[in-house]
Coordinates of C-alpha atoms and ligand atoms in Angstrom, one line a residue:
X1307 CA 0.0 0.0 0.0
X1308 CA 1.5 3.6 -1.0
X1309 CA 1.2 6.1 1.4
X1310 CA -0.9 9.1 0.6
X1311 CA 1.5 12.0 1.2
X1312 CA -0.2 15.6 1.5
X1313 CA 2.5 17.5 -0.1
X1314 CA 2.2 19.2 -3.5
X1315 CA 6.3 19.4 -3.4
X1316 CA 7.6 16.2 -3.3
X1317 CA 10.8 16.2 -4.7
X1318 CA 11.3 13.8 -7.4
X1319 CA 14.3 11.5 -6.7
X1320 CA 12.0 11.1 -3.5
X1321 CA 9.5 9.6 -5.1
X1322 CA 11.7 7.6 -6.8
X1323 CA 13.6 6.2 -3.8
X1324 CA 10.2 5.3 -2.4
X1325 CA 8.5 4.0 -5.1
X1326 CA 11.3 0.8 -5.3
X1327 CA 12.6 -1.7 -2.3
X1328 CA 15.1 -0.4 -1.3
X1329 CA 18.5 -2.8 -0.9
X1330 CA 21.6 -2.9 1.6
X1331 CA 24.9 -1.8 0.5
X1332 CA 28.2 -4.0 1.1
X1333 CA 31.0 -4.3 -0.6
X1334 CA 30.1 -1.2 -2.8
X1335 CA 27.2 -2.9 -4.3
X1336 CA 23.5 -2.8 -3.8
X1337 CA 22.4 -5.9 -2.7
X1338 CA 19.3 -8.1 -1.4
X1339 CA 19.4 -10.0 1.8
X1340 CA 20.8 -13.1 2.3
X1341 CA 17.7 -14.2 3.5
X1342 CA 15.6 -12.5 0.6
X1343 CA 13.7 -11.0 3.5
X1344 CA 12.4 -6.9 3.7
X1345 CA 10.8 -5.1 6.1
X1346 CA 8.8 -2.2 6.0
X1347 CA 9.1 1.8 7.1
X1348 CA 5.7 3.7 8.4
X1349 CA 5.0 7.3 7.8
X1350 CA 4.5 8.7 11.5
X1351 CA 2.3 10.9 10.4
X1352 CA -0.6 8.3 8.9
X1353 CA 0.6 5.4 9.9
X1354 CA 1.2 3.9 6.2
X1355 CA 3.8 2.0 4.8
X1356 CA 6.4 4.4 3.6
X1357 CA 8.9 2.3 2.2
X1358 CA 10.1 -1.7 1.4
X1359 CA 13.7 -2.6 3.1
X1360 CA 16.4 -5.3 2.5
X1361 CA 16.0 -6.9 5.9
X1362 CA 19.5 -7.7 7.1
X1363 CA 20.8 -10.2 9.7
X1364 CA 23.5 -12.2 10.9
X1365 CA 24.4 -13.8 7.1
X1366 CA 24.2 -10.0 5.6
X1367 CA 26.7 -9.1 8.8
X1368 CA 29.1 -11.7 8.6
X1369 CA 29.4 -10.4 4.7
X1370 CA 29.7 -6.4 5.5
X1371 CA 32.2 -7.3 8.2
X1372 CA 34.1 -9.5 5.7
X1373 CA 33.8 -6.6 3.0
X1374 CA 34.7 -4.4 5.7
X1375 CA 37.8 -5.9 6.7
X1376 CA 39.4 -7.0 3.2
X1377 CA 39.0 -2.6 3.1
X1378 CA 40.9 -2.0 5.8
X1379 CA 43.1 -5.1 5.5
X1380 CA 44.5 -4.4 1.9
X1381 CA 45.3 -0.6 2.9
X1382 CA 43.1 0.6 0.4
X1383 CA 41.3 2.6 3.0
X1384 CA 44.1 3.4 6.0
X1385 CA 46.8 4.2 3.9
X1386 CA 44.7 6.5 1.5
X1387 CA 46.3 9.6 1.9
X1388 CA 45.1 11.5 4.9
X1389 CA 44.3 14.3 2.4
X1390 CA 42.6 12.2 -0.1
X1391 CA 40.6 10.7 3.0
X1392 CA 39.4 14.0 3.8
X1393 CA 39.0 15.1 0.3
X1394 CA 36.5 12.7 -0.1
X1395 CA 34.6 13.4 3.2
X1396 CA 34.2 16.9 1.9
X1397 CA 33.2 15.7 -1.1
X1398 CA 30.3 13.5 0.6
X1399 CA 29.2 17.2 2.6
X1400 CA 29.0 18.4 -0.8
X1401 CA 26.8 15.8 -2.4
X1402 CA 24.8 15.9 0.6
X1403 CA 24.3 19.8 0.5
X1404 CA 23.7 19.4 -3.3
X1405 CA 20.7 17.5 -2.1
X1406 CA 19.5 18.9 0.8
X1407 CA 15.5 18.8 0.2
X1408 CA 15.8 15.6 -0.6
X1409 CA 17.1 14.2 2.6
X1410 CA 15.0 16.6 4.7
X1411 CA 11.9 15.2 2.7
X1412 CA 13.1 11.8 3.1
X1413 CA 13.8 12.1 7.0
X1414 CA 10.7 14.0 7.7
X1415 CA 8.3 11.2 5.8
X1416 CA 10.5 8.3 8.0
X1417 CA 10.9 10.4 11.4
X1418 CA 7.4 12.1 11.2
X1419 CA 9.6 15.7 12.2
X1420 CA 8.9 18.6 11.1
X1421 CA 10.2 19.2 7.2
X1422 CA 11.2 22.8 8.5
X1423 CA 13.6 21.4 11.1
X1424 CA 14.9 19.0 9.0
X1425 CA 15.9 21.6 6.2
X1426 CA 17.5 23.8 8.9
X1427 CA 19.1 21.3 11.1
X1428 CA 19.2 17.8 11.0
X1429 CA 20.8 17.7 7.5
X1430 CA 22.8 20.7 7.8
X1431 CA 24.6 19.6 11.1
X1432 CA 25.6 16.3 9.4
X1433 CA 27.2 18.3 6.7
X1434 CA 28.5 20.3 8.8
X1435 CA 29.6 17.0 10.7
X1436 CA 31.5 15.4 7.9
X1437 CA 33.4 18.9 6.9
X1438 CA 34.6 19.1 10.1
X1439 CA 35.9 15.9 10.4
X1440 CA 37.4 16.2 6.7
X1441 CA 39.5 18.7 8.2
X1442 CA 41.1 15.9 11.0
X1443 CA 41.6 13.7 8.6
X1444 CA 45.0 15.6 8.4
X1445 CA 45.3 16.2 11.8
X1446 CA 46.0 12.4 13.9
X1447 CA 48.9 13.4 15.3
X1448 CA 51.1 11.6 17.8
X1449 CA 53.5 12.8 20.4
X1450 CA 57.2 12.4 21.1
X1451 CA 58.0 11.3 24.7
X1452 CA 61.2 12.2 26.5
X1453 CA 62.3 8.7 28.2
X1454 CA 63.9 8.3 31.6
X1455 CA 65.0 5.2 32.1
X1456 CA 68.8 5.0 32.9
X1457 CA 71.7 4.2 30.7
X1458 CA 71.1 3.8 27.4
X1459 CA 69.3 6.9 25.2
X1460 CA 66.1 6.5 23.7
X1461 CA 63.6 8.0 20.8
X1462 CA 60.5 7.4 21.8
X1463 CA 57.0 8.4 20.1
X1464 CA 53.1 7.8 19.8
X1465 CA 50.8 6.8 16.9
X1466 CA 47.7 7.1 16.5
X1467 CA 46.1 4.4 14.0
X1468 CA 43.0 3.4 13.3
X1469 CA 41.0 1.3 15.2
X1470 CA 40.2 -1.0 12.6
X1471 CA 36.8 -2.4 11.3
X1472 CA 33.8 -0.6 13.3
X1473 CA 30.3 -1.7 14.2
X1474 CA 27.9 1.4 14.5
X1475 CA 24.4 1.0 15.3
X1476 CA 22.2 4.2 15.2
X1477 CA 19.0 5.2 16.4
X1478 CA 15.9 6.8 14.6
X1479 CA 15.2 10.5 16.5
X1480 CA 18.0 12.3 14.1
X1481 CA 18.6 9.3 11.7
X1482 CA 20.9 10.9 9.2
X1483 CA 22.6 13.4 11.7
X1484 CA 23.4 10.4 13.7
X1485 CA 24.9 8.5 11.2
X1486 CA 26.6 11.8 10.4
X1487 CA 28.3 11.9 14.1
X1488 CA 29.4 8.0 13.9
X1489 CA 30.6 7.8 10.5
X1490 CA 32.7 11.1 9.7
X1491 CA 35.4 10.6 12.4
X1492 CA 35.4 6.7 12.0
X1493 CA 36.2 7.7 8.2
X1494 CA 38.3 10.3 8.8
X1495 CA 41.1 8.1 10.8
X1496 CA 40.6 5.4 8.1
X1497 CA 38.7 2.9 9.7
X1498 CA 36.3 0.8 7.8
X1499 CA 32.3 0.7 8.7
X1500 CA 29.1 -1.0 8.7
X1501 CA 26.0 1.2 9.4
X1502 CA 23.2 -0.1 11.0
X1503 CA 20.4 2.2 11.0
X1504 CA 17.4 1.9 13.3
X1505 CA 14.6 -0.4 11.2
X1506 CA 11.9 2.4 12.2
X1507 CA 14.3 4.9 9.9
X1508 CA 16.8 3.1 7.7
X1509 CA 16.1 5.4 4.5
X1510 CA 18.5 8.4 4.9
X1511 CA 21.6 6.1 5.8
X1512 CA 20.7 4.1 2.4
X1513 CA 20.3 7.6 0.1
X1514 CA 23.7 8.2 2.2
X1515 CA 25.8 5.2 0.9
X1516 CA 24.5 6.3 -2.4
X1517 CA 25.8 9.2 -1.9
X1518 CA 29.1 7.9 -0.9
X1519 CA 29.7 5.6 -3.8
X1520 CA 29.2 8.2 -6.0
X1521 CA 31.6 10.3 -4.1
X1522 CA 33.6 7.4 -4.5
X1523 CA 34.8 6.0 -1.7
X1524 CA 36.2 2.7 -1.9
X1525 CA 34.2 -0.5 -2.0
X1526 CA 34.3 -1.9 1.8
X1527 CA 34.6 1.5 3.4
X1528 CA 31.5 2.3 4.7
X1529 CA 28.8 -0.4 4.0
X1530 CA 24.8 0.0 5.2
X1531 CA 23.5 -2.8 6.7
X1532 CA 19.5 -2.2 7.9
X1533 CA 17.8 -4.3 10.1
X1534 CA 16.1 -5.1 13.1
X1535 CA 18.2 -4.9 16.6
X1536 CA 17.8 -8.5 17.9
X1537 CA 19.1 -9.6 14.7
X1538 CA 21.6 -7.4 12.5
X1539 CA 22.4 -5.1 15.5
X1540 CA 22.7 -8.3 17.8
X1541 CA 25.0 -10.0 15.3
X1542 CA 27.2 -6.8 14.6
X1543 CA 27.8 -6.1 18.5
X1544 CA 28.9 -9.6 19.2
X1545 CA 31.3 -10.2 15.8
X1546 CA 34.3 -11.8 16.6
X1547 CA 36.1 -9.7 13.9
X1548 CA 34.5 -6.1 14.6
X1549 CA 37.0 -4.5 16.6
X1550 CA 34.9 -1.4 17.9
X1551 CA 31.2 -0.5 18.3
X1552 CA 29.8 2.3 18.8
X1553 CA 26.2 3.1 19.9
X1554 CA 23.3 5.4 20.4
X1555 CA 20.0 4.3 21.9
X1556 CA 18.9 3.4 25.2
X1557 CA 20.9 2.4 28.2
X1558 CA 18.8 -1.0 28.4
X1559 CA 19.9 -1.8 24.7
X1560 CA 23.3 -0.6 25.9
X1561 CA 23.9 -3.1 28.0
X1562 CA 23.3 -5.8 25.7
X1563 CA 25.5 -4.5 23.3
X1564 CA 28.5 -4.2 26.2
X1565 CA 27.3 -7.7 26.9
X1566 CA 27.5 -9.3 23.6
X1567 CA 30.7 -6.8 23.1
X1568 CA 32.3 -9.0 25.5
X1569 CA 33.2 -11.8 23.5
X1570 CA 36.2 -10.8 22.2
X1571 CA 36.7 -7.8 24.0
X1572 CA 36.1 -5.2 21.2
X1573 CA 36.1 -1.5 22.5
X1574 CA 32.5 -0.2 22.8
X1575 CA 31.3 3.9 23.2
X1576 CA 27.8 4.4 23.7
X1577 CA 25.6 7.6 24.1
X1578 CA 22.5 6.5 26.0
X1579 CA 19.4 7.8 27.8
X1580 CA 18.8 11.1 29.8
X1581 CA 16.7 12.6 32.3
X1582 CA 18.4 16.2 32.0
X1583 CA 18.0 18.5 34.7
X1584 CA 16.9 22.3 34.1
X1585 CA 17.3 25.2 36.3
X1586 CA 15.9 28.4 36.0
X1587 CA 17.2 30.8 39.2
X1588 CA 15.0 33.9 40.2
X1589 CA 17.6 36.4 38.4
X1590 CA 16.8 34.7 35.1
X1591 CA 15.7 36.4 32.0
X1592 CA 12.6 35.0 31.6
X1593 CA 11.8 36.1 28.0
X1594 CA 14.3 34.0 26.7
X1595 CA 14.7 31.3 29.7
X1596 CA 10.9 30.4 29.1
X1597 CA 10.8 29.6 25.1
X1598 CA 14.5 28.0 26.3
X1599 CA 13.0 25.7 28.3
X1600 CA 10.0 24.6 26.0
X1601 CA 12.5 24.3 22.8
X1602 CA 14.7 22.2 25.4
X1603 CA 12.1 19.6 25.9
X1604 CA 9.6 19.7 23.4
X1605 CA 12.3 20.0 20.2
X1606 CA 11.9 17.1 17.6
X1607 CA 8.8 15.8 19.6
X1608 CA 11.0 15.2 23.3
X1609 CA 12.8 12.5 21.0
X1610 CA 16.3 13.6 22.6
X1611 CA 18.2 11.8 24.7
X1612 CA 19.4 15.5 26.1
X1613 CA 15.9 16.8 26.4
X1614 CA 15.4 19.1 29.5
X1615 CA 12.9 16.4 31.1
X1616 CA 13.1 17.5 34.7
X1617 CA 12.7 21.2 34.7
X1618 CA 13.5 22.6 38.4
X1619 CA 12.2 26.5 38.7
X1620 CA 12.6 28.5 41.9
X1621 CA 9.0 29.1 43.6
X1622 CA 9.4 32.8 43.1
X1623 CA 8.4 32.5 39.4
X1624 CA 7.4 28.9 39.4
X1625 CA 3.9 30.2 38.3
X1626 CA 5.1 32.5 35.9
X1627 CA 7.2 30.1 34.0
X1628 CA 4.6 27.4 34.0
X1629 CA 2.2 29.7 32.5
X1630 CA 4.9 30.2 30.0
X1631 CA 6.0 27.1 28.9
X1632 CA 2.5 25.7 29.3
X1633 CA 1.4 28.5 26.6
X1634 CA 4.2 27.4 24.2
X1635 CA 2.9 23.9 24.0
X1636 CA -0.5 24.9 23.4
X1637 CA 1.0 26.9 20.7
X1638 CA 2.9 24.4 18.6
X1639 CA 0.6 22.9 15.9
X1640 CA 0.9 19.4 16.2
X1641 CA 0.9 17.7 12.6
X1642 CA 2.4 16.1 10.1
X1643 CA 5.6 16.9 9.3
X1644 CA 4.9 18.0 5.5
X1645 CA 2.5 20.5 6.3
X1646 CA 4.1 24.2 6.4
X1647 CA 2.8 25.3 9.5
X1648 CA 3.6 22.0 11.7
X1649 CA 6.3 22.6 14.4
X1650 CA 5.7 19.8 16.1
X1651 CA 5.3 16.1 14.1
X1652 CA 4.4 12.7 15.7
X1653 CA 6.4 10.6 17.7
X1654 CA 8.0 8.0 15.4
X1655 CA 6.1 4.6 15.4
X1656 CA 2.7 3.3 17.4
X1657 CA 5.7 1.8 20.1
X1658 CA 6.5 5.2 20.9
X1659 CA 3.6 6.4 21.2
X1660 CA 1.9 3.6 23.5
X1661 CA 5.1 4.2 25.9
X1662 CA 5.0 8.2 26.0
X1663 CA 0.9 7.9 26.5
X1664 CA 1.5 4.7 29.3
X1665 CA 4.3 7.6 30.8
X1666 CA 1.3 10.1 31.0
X1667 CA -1.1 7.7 32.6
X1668 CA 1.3 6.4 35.4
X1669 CA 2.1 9.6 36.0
X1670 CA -1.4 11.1 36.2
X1671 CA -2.6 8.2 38.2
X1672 CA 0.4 8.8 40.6
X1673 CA -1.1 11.8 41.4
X1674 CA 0.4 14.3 39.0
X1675 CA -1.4 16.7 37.2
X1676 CA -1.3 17.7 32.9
X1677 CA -1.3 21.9 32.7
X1678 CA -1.2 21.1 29.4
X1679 CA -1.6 18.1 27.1
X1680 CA -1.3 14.6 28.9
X1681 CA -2.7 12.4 26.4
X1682 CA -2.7 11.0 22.6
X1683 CA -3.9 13.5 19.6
X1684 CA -7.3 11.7 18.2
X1685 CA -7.0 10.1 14.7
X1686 CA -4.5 8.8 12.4
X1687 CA -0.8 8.8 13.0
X1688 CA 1.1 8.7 16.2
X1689 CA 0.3 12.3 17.9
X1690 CA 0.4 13.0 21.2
X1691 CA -0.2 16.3 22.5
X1692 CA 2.6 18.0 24.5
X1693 CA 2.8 18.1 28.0
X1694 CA 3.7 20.1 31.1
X1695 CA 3.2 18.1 34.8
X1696 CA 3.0 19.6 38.0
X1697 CA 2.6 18.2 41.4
X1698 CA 5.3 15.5 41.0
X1699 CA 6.8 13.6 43.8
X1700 CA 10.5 12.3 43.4
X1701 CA 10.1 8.4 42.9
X1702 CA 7.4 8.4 39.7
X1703 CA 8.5 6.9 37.3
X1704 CA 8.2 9.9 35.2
X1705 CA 10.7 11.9 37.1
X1706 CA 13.0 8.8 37.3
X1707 CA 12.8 7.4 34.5
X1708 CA 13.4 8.7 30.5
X1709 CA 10.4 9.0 28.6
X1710 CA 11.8 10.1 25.4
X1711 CA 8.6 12.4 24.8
X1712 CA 6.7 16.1 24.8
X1713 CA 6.6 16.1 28.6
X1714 CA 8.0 18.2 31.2
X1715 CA 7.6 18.0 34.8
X1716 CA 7.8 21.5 36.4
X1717 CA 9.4 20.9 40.0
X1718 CA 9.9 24.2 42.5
X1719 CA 12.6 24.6 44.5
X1720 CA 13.1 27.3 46.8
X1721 CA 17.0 26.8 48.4
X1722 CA 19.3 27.3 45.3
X1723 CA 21.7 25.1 47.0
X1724 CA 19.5 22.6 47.7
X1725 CA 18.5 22.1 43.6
X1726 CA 21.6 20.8 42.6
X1727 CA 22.1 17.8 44.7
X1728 CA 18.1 16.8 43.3
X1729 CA 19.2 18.2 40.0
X1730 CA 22.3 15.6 40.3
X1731 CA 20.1 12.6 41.8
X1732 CA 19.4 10.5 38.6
X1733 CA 21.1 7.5 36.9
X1734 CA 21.6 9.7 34.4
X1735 CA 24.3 12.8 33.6
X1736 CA 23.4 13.5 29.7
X1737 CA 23.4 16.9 29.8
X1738 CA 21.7 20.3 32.1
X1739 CA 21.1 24.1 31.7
X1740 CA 20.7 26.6 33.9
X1741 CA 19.1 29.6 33.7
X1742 CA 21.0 33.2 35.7
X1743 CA 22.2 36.7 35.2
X1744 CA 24.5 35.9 37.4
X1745 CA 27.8 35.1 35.9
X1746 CA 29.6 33.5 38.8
X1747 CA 26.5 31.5 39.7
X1748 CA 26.5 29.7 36.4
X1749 CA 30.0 28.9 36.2
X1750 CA 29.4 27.5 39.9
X1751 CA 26.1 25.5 39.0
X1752 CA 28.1 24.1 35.7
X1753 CA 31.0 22.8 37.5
X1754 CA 28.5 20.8 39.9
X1755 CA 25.9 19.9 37.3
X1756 CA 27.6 15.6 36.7
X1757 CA 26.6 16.0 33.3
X1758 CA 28.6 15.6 30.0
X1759 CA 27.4 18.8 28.3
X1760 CA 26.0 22.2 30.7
X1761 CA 24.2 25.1 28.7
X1762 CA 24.2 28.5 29.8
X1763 CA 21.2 30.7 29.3
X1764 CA 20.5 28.0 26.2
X1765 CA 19.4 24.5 25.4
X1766 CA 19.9 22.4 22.7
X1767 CA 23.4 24.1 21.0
X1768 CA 25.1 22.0 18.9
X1769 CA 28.6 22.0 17.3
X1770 CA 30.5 19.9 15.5
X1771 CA 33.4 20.9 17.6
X1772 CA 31.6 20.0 20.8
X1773 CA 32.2 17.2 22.7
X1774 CA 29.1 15.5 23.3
X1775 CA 28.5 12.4 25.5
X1776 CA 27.5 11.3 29.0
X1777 CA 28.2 10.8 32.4
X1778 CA 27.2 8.1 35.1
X1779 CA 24.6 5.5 32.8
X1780 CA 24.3 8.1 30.0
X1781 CA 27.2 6.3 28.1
X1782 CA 30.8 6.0 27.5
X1783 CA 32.9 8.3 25.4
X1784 CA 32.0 11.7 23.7
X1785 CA 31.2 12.1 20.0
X1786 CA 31.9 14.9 17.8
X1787 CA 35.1 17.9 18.5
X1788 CA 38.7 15.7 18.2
X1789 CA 37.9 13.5 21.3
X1790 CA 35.8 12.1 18.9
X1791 CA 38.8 10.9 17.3
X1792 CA 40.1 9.1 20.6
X1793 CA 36.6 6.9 20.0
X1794 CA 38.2 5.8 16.6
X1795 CA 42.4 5.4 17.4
X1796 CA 44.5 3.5 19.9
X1797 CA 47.4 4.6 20.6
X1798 CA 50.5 2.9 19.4
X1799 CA 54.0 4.0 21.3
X1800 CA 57.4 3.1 19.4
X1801 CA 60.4 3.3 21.7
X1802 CA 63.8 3.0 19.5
X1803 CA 67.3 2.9 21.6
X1804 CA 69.7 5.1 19.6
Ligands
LIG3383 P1 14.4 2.5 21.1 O1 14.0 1.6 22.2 O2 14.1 3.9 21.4 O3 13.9 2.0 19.7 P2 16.9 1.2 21.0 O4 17.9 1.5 21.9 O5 16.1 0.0 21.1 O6 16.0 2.5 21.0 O7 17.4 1.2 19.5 C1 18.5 1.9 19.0 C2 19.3 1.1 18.0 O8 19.7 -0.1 18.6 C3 18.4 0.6 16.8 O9 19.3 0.7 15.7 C4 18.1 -0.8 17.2 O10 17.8 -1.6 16.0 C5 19.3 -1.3 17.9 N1 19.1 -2.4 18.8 C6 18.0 -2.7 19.5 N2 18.2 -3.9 20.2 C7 19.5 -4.3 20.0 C8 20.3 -5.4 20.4 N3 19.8 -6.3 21.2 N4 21.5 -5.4 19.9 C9 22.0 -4.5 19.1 N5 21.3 -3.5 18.6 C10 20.1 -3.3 19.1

């Protein structure tokens, strides 16, 4: 069944991708599954079938990883040129600009988001991510090391080589600007890859590797495996001859992948859940810490694993900001991502949706109460209305636990110094903001917040060049800036007595 799509401007080649199945790519060619199996991909935003998908498992692994690690093997890869490496990356950010609508249309129909964030963020940020890793390809630079050790003189200095052949396994809230953040530094230190998208939104990592071939990258290099995660993720975590994996998802699916990473020891970075902490202090500026606040949980539908969930406001001008953020959600019109004036799409599949909605009712029947929202938008596709909560007491589940949905829960607080130790008390340590005119006070809240990334008067700033990954059971490792290269290198030290 095609699905019926509302907008008079479908771009062409995305009517084309859709209107064929779609096949894997390793080795440099299109192919089927070993099995012969597909899967399908649903439009969010009606619940149709959106596209057919070569459904890949363990057989399709075993030959991506073999593909993979002839690449890396016979050099043709590593011992590119570093310049030539990074040529090609930029080459890839140029294709991908080149065809911009395209993937934001494509992303938008598989996500559900809205088409005007995708056009102005999710495809330019992986652009952006693959042009700034183009320029490290230049850059893996080692160290020499003065040596003490008695008698005899020594040279002694570091490498930094490539990890080898990587396993990355993506999730589906910013499909292609995930792949984006796993695949440009992997490439750029000359490792070898095999993407495996998330089977709710495999189709921008596919139009990717056709993007790739034709920027010509060697067969091997980077090869797009889709799939479900019980099977071709499973099978990629526990390879035998995948030296690295890296993952984004949820901490439970985190653990199995450290778990079946085990077996021969490969090295493993994750970025995983969060229950994000926001603080708004008395002094704030309220004109911009309120929309700051709303965009910091309700951007891309709550589907961030940074969103500002647990949103701590000083009693002062607890009412005031409630009001506020309350008013912003019943601003947003909720709808599907094609249409011009949606800002806020569905979640992304009828599974998300039953677990924000079950959220909302435990919650509710806890004893919390919905200012706003608190339940599923009537009719077709997977809508649920945003969501502020009030009256919240510290061990629901929706204060403990991620819900990876439109809802806040507004907490006051009315001992600054008391906020950051219940700020701090989660499993999680993703990211936090706070909200002050005071200078000093921020800077002091920042260096207590346990969190991998702290914004400042701001929410939801991205960089290529910024370090981005977790603290406590939000993950291991940080993505994007050059300790993303660290995720990607070991280190290799060469001592030579002279
Ligand atoms: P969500 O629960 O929000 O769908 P997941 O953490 O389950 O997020 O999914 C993120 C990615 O992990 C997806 O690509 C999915 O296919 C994959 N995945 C899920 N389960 C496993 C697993 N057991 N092993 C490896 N990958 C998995």
């Amino acid at each position: 069944m095609a699905t019926t799509l509302a907008a008079p401007t479908l771009h062409r080649n995305v009517a084309e991708f859709l209107s064929k199945p779609r096949k894997m790519l390793v080795n440099g060619k299109w192919v089927d599954s070993v099995s012969g199996k597909t899967f399908e991909t649903y439009n969010p935003a009606t619940g149709e079938v959106l596209a057919t998908v070569a459904e890949g498992d363990r057989a399709d692994i075993e030959q991506a990883v073999k593909a993979a690690r002839r690449a890396f093997e016979s050099g043709k890869w590593p011992e590119m040129s570093p310049s030539k490496r990074g040529r090609l990356l930029w080459k890839l950010a140029d294709l991908l600009e080149a065809n911009l609508e395209e993937f934001a249309q494509l992303e938008t129909l598989d996500n559900g988001k809205p088409l005007t964030i995708a056009r102005v963020a999710d495809v330019p940020l992986a652009i952006d991510m693959f042009r700034y890793m183009a320029g490290w390809a230049t850059k893996v630079e080692g160290n020499t090391i003065p040596i003490s050790s008695g008698g005899a003189k020594y040279f002694a200095y570091t490498l930094r080589e490539p990890v080898g052949v990587v396993g990355q396994i993506i999730p589906w809230n910013f499909p292609l600007l995930m792949a984006a953040w796993k695949l440009a530094p992997a490439l750029a230190v000359g490792c070898t890859v095999i993407l495996k998208p998330a089977e709710q939104t495999p189709l921008t990592a596919l139009r990717l590797g056709e993007l790739a071939m034709e920027a010509g990258f060697p067969d091997g290099v980077f090869n797009v495996v889709p799939g479900f995660g019980e099977t071709a993720g499973a099978a990629l975590a526990a390879h035998p001859d995948v030296d690295k994996i890296a993952f984004t998802g949820s901490t439970e699916v985190g653990r199995l992948i450290l778990q079946a990473a085990a077996g021969n020891l490969k090295k493993v970075s994750l970025e995983l859940g969060g229950k994000s902490p926001n603080i708004i202090f008395p002094d704030a500026d309220l004109s911009v810490a309120i929309p700051g606040s709303a965009s910091g949980i309700f951007f891309n539908q709550g589907q961030c694993c940074c969103a500002g969930s647990r949103l701590f406001v000083h009693k002062s001008i607890f009412d005031e900001v409630v009001d506020g953020v309350a008013k912003v959600a019943k601003d947003f019109h909720v709808g599907p991502g094609f249409d011009a004036a949606t800002n806020m799409g569905p979640l992304v599949s009828q599974e998300q949706l039953d677990r924000v909605c079950g959220y909302l009712d435990s919650g509710i029947s806890e004893g919390a109460k919905a200012v706003v929202g608190g339940k599923k938008k009537s009719g077709a596709g997977y809508f649920v209305e945003p969501t502020v909560l009030v009256d919240t007491k510290p061990d629901m589940k929706v204060i403990k636990e991620e819900i990876f949905g439109p809802v806040v829960a507004a907490i006051p607080f009315s001992d600054p110094e008391e906020v950051l130790p219940t700020a701090n008390n989660s499993i999680y340590g993703l990211a936090a903001a706070v909200w002050t005119r005071d200078i000093g006070k921020a800077h002091r809240t920042a260096a207590k917040l346990r969190a991998g990334t702290v914004w400042i008067n701001c929410y939801n700033v991205f960089d290529a060049a910024l370090p981005f990954g977790g603290y406590k059971q939000s993950g291991w490792g940080r993505e994007m800036g050059h300790d993303a290269l660290e995720l990607y290198t070991e280190t290799k030290a060469v001592c030579a007595q002279l």
